[in-house]
PDB file of C-alpha atoms in Angstrom:
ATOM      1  CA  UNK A  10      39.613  -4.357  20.319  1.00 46.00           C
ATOM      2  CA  UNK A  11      37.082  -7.116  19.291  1.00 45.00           C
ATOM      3  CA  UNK A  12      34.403  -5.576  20.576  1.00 45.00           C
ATOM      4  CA  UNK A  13      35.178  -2.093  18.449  1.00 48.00           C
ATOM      5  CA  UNK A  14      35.744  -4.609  15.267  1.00 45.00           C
ATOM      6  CA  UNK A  15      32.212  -6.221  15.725  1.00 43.00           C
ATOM      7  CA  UNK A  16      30.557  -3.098  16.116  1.00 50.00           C
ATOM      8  CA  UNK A  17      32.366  -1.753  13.311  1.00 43.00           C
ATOM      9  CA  UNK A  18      31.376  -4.478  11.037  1.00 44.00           C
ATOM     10  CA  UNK A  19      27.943  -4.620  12.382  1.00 45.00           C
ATOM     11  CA  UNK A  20      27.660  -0.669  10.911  1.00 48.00           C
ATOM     12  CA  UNK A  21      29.281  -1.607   7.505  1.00 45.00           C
ATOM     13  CA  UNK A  22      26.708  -4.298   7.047  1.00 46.00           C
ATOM     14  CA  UNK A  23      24.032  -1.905   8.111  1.00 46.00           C
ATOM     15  CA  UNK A  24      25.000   1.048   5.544  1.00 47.00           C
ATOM     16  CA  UNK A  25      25.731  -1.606   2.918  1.00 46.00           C
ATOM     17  CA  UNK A  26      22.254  -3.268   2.887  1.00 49.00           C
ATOM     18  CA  UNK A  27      20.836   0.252   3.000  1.00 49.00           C
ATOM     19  CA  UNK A  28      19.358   1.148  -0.756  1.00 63.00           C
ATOM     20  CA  UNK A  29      20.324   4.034  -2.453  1.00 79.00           C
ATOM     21  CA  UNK A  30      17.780   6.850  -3.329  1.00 76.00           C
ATOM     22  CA  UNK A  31      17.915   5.985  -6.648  1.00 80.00           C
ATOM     23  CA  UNK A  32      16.775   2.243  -6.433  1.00 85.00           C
ATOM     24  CA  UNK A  33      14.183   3.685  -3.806  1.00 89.00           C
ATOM     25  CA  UNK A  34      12.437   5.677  -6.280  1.00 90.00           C
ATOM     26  CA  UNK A  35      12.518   2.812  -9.397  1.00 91.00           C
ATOM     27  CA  UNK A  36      10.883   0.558  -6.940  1.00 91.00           C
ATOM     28  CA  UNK A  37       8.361   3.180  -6.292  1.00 90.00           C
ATOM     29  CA  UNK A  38       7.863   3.994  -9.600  1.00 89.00           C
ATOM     30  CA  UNK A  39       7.671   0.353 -10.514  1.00 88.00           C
ATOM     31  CA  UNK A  40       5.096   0.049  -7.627  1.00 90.00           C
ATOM     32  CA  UNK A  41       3.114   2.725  -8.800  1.00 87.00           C
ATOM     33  CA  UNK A  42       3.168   1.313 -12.506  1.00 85.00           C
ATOM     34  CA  UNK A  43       2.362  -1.725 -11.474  1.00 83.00           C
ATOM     35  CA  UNK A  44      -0.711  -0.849  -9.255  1.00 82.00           C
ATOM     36  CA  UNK A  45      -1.862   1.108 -11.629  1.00 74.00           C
ATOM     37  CA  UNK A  46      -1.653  -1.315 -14.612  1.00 72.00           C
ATOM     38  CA  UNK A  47       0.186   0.458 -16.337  1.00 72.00           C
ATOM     39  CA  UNK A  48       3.430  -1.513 -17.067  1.00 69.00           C
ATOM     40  CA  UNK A  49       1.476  -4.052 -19.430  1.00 67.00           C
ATOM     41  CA  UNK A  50       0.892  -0.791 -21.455  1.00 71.00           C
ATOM     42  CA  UNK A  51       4.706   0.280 -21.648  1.00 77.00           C
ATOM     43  CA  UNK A  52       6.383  -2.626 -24.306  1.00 78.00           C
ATOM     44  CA  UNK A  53       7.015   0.681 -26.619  1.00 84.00           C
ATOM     45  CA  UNK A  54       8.406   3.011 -24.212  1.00 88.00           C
ATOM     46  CA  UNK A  55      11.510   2.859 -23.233  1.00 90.00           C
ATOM     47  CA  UNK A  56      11.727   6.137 -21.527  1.00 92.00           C
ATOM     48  CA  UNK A  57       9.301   7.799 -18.733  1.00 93.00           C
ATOM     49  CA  UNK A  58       9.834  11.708 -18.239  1.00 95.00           C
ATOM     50  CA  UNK A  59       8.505  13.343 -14.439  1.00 96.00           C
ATOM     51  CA  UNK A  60       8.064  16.474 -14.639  1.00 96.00           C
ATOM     52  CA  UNK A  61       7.249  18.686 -11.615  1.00 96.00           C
ATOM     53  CA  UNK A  62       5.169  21.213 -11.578  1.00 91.00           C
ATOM     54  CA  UNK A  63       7.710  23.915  -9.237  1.00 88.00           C
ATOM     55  CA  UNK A  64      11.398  23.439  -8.167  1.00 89.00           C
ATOM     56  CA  UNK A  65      14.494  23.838 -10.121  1.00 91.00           C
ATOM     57  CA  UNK A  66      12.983  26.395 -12.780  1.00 91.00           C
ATOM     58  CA  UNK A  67      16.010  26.193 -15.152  1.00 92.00           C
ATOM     59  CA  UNK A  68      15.629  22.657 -14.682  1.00 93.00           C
ATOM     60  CA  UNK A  69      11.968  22.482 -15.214  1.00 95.00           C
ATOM     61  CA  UNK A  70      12.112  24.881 -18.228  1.00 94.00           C
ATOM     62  CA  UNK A  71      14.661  22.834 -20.396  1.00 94.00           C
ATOM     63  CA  UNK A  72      12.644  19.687 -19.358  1.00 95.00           C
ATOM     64  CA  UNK A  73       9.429  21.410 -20.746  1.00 95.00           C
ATOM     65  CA  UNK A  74      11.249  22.868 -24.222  1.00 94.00           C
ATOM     66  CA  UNK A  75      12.864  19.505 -24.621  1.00 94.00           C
ATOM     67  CA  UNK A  76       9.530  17.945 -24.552  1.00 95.00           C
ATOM     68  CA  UNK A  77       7.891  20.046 -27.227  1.00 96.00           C
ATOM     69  CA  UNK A  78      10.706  19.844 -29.360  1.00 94.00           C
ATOM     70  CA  UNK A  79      10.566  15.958 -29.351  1.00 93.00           C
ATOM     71  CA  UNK A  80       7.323  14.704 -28.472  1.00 93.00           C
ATOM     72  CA  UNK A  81       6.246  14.381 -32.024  1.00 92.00           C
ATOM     73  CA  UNK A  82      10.085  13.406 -33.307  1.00 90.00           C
ATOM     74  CA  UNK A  83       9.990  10.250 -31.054  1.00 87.00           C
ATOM     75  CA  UNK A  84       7.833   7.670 -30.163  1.00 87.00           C
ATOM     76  CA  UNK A  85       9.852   5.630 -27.268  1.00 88.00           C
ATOM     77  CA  UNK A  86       9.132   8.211 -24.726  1.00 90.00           C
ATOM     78  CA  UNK A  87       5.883   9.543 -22.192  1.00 91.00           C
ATOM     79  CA  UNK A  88       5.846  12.497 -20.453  1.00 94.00           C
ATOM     80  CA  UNK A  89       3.909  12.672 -16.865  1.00 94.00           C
ATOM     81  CA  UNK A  90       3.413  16.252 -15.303  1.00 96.00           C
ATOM     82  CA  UNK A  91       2.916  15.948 -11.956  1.00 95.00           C
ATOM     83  CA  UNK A  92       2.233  18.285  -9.147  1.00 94.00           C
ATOM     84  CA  UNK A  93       0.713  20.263 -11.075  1.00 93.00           C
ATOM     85  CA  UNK A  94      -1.099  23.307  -9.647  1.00 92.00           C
ATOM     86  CA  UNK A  95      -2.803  24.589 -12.200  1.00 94.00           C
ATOM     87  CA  UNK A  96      -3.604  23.229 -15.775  1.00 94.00           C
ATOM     88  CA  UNK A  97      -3.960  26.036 -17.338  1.00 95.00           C
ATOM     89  CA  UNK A  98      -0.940  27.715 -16.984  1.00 94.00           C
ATOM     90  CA  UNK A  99       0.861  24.238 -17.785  1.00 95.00           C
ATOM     91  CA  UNK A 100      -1.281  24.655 -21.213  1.00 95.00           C
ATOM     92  CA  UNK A 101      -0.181  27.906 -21.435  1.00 95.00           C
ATOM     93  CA  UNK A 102       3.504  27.004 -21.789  1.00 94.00           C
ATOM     94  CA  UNK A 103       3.880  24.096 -23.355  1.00 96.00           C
ATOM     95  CA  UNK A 104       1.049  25.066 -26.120  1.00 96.00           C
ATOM     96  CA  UNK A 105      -2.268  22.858 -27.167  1.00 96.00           C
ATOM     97  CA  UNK A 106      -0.900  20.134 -29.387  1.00 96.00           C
ATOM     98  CA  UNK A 107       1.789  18.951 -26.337  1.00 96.00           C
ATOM     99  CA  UNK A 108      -0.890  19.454 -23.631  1.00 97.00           C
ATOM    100  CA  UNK A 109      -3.337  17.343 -25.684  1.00 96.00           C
ATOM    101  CA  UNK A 110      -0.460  14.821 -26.936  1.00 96.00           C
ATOM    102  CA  UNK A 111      -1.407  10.757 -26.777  1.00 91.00           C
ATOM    103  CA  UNK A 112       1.941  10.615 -25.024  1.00 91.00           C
ATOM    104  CA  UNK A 113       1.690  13.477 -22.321  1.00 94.00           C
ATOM    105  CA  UNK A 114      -0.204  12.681 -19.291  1.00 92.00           C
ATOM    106  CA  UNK A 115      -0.787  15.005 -16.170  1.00 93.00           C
ATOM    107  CA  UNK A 116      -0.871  13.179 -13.190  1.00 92.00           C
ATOM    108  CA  UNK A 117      -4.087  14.552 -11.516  1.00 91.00           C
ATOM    109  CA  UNK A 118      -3.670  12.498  -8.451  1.00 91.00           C
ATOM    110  CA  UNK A 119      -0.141  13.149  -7.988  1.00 92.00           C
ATOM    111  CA  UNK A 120       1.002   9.519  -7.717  1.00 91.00           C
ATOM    112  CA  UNK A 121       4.203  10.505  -8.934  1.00 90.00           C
ATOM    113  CA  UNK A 122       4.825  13.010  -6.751  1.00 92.00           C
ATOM    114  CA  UNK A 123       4.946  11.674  -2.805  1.00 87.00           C
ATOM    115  CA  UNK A 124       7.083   9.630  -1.016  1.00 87.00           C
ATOM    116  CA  UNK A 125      10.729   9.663  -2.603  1.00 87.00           C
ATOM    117  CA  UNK A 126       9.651  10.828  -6.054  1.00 89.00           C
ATOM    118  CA  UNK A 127       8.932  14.535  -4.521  1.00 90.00           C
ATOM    119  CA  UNK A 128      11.959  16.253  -6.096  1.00 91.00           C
ATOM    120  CA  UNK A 129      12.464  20.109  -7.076  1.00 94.00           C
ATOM    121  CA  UNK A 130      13.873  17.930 -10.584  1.00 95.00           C
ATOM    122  CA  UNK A 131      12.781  16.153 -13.568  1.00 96.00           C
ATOM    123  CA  UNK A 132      13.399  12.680 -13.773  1.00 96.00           C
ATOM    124  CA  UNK A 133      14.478  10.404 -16.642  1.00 94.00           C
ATOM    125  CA  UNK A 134      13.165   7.185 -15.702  1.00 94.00           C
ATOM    126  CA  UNK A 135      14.473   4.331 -18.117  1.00 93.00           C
ATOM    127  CA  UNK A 136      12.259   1.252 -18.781  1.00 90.00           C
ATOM    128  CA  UNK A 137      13.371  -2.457 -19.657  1.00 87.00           C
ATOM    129  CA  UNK A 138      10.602  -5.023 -20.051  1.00 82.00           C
ATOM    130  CA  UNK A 139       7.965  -3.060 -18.989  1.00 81.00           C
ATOM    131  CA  UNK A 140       9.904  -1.861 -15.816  1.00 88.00           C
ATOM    132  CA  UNK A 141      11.905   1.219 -14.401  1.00 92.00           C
ATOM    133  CA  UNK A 142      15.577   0.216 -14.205  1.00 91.00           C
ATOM    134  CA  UNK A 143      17.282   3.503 -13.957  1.00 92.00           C
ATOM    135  CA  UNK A 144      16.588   7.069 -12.836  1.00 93.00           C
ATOM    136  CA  UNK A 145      18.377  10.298 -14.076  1.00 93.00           C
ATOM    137  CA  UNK A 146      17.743  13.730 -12.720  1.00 93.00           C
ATOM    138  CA  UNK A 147      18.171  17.105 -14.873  1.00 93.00           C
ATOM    139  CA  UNK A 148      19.500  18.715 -12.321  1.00 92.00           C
ATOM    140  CA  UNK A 149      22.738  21.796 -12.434  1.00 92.00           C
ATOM    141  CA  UNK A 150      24.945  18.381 -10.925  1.00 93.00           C
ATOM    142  CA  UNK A 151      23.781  16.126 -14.500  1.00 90.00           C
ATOM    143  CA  UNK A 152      23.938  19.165 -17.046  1.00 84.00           C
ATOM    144  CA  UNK A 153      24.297  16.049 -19.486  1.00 89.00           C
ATOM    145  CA  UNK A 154      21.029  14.230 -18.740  1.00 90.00           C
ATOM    146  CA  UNK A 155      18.913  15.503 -21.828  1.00 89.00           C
ATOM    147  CA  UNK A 156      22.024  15.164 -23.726  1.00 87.00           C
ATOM    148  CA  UNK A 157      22.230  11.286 -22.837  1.00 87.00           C
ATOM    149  CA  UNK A 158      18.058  11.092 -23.288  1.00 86.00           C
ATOM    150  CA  UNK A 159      18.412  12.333 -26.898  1.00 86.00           C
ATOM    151  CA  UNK A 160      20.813   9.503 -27.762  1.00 85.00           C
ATOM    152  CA  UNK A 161      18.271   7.192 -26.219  1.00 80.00           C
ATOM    153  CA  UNK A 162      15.205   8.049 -28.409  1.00 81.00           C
ATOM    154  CA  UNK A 163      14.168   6.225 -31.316  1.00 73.00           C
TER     155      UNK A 163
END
């Protein structure tokens, strides 16, 4: 019986210390930021929106109309396109003036996209300090994620 209650310990502790997906891909983000020099640059933004090139295509869609309907309403949020196949086409639907915004970057080398940030959904990554504290997907499971974004911008 002690034997079963040591190993059964042993695997709580294991799954316990075990990080979630979530604070996988802020430390990757943070990584990435931070390699890049980029967090230095972020003491205005509060918000960081990934957006995928392929994947959930509702998901991607309302990602893409929220972003031209706000990019030039607020100024605490960037926009990185990643995985993006082909710019054109990206130019073709979200228009000229968002493709070309100071605040929309497309992610050329797809740093965004490998390791635990490949996901079929956009996510809301939310910035303290310079630093990604909290992810949010728009997926069909968070139909209130560009809900709670709008009551973040400034």
């Amino acid at each position: 019986m002690r034997v079963i209650s040591l190993q059964l310990a042993l695997i709580l502790s294991l799954f316990s210390c075990k990080q979630s997906q979530t604070d996988i891909k802020v430390q990757e983000i943070n990584e990435i930021l931070n390699s890049a020099g980029l967090s230095q640059n972020l003491s205005d933004v509060d918000i960081l929106f990934l957006v995928p090139n392929a994947g959930c295509d509702g998901c991607i869609t309302m990602a893409e109309s929220f972003i031209v309907d706000n990019i030039d309403k607020h100024q605490n949020f960037i926009t990185i396109f990643t995985d993006t196949k082909s710019h054109k086409a990206l130019k073709l639907k979200i228009g000229e003036r968002v493709f070309n915004h100071d605040r929309v970057f497309i992610d050329r080398q797809n740093l965004f996209y490998s390791g635990s940030l490949m996901s079929i959904y956009p996510l809301i990554a939310y910035i303290e300090m310079g630093q990604v504290h909290t992810i949010v997907e728009v997926s069909p499971e968070n139909n209130t994620a560009l809900d709670n974004l709008t009551s973040q911008l400034k």
